[in-house]
XYZ file of C-alpha atoms in Angstrom:
510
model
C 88.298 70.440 130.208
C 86.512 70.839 127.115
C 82.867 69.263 127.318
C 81.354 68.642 123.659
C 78.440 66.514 125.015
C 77.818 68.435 128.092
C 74.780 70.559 128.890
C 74.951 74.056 131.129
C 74.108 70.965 134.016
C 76.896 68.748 133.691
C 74.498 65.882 132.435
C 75.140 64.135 129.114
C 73.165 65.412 126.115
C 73.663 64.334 122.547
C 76.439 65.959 120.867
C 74.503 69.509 121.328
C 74.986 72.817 122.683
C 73.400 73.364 126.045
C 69.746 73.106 125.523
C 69.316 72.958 121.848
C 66.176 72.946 120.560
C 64.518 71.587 117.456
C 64.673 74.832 115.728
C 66.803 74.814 112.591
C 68.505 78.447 113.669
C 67.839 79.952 117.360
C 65.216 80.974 119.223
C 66.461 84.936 119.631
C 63.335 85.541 121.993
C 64.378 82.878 124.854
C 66.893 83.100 127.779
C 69.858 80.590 127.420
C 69.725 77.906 129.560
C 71.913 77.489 132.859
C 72.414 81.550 133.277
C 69.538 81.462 135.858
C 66.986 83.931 133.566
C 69.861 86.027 131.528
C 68.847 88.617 129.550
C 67.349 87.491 125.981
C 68.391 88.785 122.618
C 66.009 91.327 122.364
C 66.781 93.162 125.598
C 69.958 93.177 125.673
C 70.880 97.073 124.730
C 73.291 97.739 122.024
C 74.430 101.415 122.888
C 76.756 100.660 125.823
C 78.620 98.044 123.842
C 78.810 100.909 120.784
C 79.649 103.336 123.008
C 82.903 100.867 124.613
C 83.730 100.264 121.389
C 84.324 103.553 120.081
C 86.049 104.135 123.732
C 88.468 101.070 122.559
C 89.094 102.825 118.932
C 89.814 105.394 119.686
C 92.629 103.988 122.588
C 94.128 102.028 119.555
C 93.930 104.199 117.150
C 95.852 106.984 119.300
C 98.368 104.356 120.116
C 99.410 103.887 116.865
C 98.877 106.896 115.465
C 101.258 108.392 117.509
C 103.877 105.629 117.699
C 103.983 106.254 113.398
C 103.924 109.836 114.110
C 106.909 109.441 116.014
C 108.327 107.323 113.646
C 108.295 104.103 115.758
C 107.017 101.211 113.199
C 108.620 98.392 114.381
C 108.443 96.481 111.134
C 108.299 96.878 107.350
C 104.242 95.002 107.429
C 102.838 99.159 107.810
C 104.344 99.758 104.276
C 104.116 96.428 102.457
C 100.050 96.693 103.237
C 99.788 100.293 102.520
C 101.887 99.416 99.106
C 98.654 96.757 98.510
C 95.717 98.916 99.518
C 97.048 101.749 97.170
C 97.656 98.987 94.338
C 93.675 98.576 95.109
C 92.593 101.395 95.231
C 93.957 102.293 91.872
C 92.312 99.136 90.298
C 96.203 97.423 89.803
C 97.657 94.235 90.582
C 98.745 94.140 94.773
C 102.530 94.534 93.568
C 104.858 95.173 96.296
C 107.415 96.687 95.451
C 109.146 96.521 99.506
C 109.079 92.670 98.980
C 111.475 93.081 95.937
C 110.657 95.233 92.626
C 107.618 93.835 90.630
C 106.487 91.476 93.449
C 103.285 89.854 93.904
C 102.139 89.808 97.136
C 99.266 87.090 96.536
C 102.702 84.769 96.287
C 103.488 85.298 99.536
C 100.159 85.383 102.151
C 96.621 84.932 100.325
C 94.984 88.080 101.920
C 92.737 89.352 99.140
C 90.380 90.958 101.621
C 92.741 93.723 102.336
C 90.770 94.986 99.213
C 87.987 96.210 100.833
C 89.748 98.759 102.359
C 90.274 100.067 98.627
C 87.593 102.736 99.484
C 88.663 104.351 102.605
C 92.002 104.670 100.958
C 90.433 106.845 98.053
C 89.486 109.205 101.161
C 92.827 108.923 102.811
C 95.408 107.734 101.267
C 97.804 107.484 104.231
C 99.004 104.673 106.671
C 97.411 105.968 108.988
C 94.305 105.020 107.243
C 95.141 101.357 107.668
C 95.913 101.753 111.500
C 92.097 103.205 112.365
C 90.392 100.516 109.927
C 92.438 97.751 112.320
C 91.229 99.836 115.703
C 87.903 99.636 114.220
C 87.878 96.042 113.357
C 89.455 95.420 116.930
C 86.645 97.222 118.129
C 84.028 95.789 116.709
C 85.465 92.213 117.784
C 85.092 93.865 121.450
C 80.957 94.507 120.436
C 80.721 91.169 119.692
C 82.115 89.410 122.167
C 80.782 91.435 124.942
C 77.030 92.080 123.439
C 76.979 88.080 123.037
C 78.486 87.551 126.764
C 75.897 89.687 127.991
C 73.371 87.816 126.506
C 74.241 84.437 127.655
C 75.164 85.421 130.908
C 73.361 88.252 131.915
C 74.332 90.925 134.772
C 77.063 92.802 134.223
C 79.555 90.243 132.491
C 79.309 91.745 129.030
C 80.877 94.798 129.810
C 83.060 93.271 132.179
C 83.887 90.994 129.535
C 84.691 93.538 126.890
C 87.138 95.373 128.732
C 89.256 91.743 129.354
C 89.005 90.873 125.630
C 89.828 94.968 124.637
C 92.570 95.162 127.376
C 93.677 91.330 126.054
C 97.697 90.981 125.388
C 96.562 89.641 121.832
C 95.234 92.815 120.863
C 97.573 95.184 122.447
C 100.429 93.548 120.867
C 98.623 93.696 117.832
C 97.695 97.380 117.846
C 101.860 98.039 118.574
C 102.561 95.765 115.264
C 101.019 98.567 113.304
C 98.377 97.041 110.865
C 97.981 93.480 109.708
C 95.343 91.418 107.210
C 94.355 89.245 110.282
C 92.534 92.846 111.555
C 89.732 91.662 109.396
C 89.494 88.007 111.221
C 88.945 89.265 114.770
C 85.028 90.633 113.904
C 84.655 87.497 111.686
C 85.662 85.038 114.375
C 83.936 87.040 116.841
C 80.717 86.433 114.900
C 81.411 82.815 113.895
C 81.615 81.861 117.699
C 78.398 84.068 118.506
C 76.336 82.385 116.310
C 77.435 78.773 117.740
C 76.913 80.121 120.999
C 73.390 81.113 119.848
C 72.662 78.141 117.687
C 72.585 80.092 114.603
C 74.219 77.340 112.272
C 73.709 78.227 109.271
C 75.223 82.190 110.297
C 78.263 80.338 111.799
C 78.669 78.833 108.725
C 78.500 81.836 106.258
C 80.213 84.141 108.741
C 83.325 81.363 108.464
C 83.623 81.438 104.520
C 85.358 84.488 104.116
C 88.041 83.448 106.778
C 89.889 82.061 103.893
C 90.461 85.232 102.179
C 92.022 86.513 105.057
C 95.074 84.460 105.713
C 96.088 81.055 104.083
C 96.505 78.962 107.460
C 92.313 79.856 108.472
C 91.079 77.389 105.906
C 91.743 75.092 108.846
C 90.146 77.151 111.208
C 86.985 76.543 108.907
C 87.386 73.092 108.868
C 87.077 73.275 112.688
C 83.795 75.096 112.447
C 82.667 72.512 110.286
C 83.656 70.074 112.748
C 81.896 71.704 115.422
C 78.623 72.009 113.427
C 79.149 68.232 112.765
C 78.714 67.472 116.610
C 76.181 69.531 118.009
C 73.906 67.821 115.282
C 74.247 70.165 111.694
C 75.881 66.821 110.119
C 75.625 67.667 106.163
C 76.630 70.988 106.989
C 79.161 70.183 108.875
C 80.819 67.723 107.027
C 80.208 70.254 103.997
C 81.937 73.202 105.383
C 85.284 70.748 106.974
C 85.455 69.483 103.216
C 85.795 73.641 102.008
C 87.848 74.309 104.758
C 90.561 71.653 104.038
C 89.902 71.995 100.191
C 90.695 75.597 100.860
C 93.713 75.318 102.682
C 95.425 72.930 100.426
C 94.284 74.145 97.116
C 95.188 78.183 98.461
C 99.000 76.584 99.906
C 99.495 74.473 97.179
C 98.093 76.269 93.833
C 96.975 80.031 94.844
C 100.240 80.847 96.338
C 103.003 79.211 94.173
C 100.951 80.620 90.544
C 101.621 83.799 92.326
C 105.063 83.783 93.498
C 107.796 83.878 90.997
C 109.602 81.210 93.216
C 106.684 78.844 92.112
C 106.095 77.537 95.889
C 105.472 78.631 99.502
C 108.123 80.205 101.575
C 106.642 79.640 104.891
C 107.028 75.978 104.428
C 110.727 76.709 105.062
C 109.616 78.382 108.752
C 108.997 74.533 109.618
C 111.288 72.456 107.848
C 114.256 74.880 108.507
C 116.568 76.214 111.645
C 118.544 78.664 110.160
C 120.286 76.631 107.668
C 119.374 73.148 109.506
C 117.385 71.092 107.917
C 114.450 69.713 110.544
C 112.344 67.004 109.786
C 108.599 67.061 110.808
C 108.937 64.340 113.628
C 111.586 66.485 115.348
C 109.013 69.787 114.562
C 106.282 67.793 116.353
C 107.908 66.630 119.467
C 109.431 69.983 119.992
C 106.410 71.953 119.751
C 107.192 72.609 123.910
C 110.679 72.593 123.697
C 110.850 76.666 124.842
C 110.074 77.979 127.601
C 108.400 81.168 125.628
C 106.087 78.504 124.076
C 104.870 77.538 127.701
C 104.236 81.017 128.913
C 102.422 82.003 126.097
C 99.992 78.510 126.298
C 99.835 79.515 130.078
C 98.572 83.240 129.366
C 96.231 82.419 126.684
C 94.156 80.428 128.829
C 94.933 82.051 131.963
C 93.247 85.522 130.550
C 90.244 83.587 130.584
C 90.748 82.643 134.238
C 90.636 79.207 132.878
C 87.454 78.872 132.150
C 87.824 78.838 128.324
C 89.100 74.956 128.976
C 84.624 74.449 129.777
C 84.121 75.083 126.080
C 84.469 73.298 122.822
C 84.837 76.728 121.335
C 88.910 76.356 122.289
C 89.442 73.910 119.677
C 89.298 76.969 117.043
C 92.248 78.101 118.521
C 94.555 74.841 117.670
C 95.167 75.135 114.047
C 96.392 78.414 114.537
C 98.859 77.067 117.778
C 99.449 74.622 115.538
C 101.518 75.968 113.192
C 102.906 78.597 115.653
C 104.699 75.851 117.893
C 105.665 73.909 115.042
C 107.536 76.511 113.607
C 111.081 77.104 113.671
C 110.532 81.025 113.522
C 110.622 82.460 117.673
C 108.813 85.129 117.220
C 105.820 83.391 116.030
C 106.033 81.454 119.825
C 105.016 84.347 122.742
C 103.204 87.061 123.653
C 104.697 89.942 121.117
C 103.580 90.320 117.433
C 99.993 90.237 115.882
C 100.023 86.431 115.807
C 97.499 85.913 118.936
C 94.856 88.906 118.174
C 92.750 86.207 115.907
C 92.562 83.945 119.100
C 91.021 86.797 121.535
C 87.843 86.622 120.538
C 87.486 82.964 120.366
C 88.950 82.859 124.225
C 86.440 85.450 125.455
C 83.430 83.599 124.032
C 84.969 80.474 125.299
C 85.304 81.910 129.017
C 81.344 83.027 128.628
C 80.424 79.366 127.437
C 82.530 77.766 129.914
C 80.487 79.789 132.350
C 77.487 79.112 131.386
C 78.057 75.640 131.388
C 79.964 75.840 134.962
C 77.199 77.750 136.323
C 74.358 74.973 137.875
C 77.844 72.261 138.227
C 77.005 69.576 140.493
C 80.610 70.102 141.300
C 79.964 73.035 144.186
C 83.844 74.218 143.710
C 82.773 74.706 139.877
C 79.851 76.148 140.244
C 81.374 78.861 142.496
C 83.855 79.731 140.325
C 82.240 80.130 137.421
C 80.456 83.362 139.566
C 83.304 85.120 139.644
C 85.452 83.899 136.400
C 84.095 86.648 134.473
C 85.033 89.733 136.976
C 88.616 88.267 137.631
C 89.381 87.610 134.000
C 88.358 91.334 133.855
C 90.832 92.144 136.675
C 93.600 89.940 134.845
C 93.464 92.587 132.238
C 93.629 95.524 133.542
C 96.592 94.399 136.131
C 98.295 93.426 133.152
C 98.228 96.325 131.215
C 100.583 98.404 133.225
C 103.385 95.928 130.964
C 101.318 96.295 127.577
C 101.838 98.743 125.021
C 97.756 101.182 126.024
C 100.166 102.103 129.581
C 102.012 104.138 127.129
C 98.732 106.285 126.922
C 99.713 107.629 130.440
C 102.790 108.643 129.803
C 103.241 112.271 128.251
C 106.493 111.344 126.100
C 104.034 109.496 124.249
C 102.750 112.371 122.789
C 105.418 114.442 122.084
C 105.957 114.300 118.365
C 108.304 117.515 118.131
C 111.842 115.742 119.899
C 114.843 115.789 117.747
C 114.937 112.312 116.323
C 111.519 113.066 114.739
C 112.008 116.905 113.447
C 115.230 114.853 111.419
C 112.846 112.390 110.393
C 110.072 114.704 108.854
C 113.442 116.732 107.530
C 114.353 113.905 105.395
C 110.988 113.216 104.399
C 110.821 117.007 103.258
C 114.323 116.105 100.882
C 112.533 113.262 99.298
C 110.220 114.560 96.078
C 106.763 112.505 95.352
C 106.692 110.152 92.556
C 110.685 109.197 93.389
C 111.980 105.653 93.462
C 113.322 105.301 97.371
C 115.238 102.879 99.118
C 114.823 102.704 102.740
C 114.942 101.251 105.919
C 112.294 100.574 108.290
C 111.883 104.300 110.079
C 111.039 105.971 107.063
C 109.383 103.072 104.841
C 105.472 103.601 106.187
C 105.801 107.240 105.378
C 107.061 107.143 101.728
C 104.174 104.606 100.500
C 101.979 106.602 99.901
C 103.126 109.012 96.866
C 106.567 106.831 96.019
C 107.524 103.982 94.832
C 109.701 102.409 98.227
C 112.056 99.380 98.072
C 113.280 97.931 100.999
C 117.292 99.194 101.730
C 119.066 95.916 100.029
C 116.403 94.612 98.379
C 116.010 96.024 94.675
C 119.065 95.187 92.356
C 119.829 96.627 89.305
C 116.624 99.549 90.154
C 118.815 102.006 91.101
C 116.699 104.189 92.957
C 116.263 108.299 92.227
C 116.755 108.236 96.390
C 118.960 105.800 98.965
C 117.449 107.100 102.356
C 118.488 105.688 105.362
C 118.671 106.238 109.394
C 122.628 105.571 110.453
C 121.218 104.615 113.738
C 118.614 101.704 112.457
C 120.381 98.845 114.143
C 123.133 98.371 110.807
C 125.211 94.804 111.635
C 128.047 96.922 110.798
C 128.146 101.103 111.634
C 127.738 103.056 108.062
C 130.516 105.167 107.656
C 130.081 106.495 104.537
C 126.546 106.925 103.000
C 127.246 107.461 99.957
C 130.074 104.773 99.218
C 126.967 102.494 100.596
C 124.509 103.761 98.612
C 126.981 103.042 95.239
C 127.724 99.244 96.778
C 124.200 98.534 96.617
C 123.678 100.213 93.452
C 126.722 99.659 91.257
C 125.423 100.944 88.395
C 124.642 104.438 89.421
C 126.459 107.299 91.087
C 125.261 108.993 94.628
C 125.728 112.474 95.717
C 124.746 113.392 99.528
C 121.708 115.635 99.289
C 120.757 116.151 102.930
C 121.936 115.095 106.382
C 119.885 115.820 109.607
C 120.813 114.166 112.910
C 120.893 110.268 112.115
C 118.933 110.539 108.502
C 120.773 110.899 105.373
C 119.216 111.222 101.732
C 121.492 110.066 98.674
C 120.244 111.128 94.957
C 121.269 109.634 92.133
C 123.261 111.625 89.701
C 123.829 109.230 86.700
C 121.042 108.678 84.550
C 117.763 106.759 84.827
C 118.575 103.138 83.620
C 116.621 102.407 80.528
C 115.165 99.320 82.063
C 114.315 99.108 85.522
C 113.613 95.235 87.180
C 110.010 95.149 87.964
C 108.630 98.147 86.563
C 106.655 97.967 84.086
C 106.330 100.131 80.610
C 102.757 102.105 81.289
């Protein structure tokens, strides 16, 4: 289990990580102790992790380019952050207009750092721009982890290493969720738990701040760092970065969030505190944070990826605030294996698993010791066995990249119908591909706009069959009239023929 006052030997040290010296920030130039003579900092090579790295791009990237290419996104997140860069990128509020006309998207998750991708937008303005910065960032995460493996374990475990963390579930699943904020966490963990590993306090503790521009919830994450600097002997810094971390969490929940949303509070509380329209009190959240048998399977592979030996380091404790909010929530799909939700805890894992091998490696428990020689080559084999039910098996099939089938030459038809600069209402198929040069609300979701364009797919998975477009374009939009412009296969385009209201709810006079 997890050892915070354990050295690489098993015997008792005081509160540090294995070996520590009296250095303030590493010593880059000496082997870590209990890998038997591992490679040190210096010659350690960086070109074989670049080179797996840009291996593991461009496998993502190709994944999800051609899932959106084939017009596969399987949820509205591609378009509501492509509707935020482009706010960016033209120097504008992050309105979002998929979220409901005029809104603020600061009011609903605190991500300002999806800013920096402001630039790469300017040079292509496209979704598709957002799905290769996340394979990047993915990437990277795999440079990290396996670069800093290699260095604290020597032989061949860092490349071994990053093809279990780039073949990992988390990521996978992440790279088929199209693109998400927490993209920009995976490096930034990655580096947080390298420099612990290395005893570079002071880099774990810069490399942690910007964590809470990411994503609300990773203030607490922070506050675990700080924790963790607190024990292994970095007390006032420590106890410094825990008090930002917490301040950050509750001040970004409680103030950032509600003086952004025109609801005046946080939504997600209700993913907690409500079942469906059940009211659940936070006892009966708490002891039923294993009530599902998804929840256990999910616990089971996150550790099990590591072939257990993430459980040897305190590293793992990064990962509960995160679980934390996951099983307490009344939401399933924030409880297994599918979604983006577990990407953020890969790289923490992976480090763990090299730390727990390091420290399993001169056991005076022979069974220990033994295992931790081949932990790292199994967790590798894990992976790849498990990837032939994960989204990169798709790669080997040739339907995969076969763009030209019917459902997507209707697709790109109805795209063709729409004009730039229009006001569209949409589902989910066409919604990524419309962000970039129209304004998009989601189908349902913008009252009183009515939209120059209703475009929907009849076969999106409707609770009831649509019958007649047009008679549902005019029931969402009362105040306008519809004509049918185009029909191809299961896509149908609706213009408006009455005139352009004189005020439209959420757009503002330029």
């Amino acid at each position: 289990m997890l050892e915070l006052n354990k050295s690489g030997t098993d015997r008792p040290g005081p509160g540090r990580l294995p070996a520590q010296g009296p250095g303030p920030d590493a010593r880059p130039a000496e082997a870590a102790p209990g890998t038997g003579g591992a490679a040190t900092v210096e010659r350690v090579p960086l070109r074989p992790y670049l080179v797996a790295g840009a291996i593991l791009c461009a496998l993502y990237f190709l994944y999800a380019y051609f899932q959106y290419s084939r017009f596969g996104s399987p949820s509205w997140d591609l378009g509501i952050f492509e509707q935020e860069v482009r706010a960016y990128a033209g120097f504008d509020a992050p309105v979002v207009d998929i979220k409901g006309p005029g809104y603020l998207i600061l009011g609903d998750h605190f991500s300002p750092i999806v800013a920096l991708l402001a630039p790469l937008y300017w040079l292509w303005p496209s979704a598709e721009s957002l799905l290769f910065a996340q394979a990047a960032l993915f990437a990277l995460g795999a440079v990290i982890v396996g670069r800093t493996t290699q260095q604290l374990l020597g032989g061949r475990s860092g490349l071994c290493v990053t093809v279990a963390y780039g073949l990992s579930w988390g990521i996978q699943e992440a790279v088929k969720a199209d693109f998400h904020e927490i993209a920009f966490a995976v490096p930034l963990l990655a580096l947080v738990c390298r420099a612990l590993l290395l005893e570079r306090y002071t880099a774990a503790l810069l490399w942690s701040l910007p964590l809470v521009l990411v994503k609300e919830d990773l203030g607490a994450t922070v506050a675990v760092v700080g924790f963790l600097l607190f024990v292994y002997g970095r007390r006032l810094q420590g106890a410094l970065l825990a008090a930002f971390g917490v301040a950050a969490f509750v001040v970004t929940l409680m103030v950032l969030i509600p003086a952004a949303s025109s609801a005046g509070t946080y939504d997600y509380w209700q993913k907690i505190d409500k079942n469906g329209e059940r009211d659940v009190s936070m006892l009966d959240s708490v002891l039923g944070v294993l009530d599902s048998s998804v929840k256990i399977e999910m616990l089971v592979f996150l550790i099990g990826i590591t072939a257990f030996m993430a459980l040897r380091s305190p590293l793992t404790l990064l990962i509960v605030p995160t679980l934390g909010w996951r099983l307490l929530s009344q939401d399933s799909n924030h409880w297994g294996m599918v979604w983006h939700y577990s990407a953020i805890l890969m790289p923490v894992l992976f480090l763990a698993l090299a730390d727990g091998v390091r420290r399993s490696r001169d056991s005076h428990r022979p069974w220990l010791a033994s295992y931790a020689k081949v932990a790292v080559p199994v967790a590798a084999a894990i992976a790849v066995a498990m990837t032939q039910h994960l989204p990169l098996r798709d790669l080997l099939r040739p339907e995969t990249y076969r763009t030209d089938d019917a459902r997507s030459q209707a697709a790109r038809a109805a795209l063709d119908a729409i004009p730039a600069g229009a006001r569209v209402e949409t589902d989910i198929t066409l919604m990524a591909h419309l962000t970039s040069d129209r304004t998009v609300y989601w189908v349902g979701g913008a009252p009183g706009t009515a939209p120059d364009i209703v475009a929907i797919n009849l076969d999106f998975g409707w609770s009831r069959p649509i019958q007649d477009p047009v008679a549902y374009a005019e029931q969402l939009h009362p105040e306008a009239s519809y004509r049918l412009k185009h029909r191809g296969g299961s896509f149908v385009v609706m213009e408006r023929t009455s005139p352009e209201p004189a005020e439209i709810p959420g757009v503002r006079d330029g």
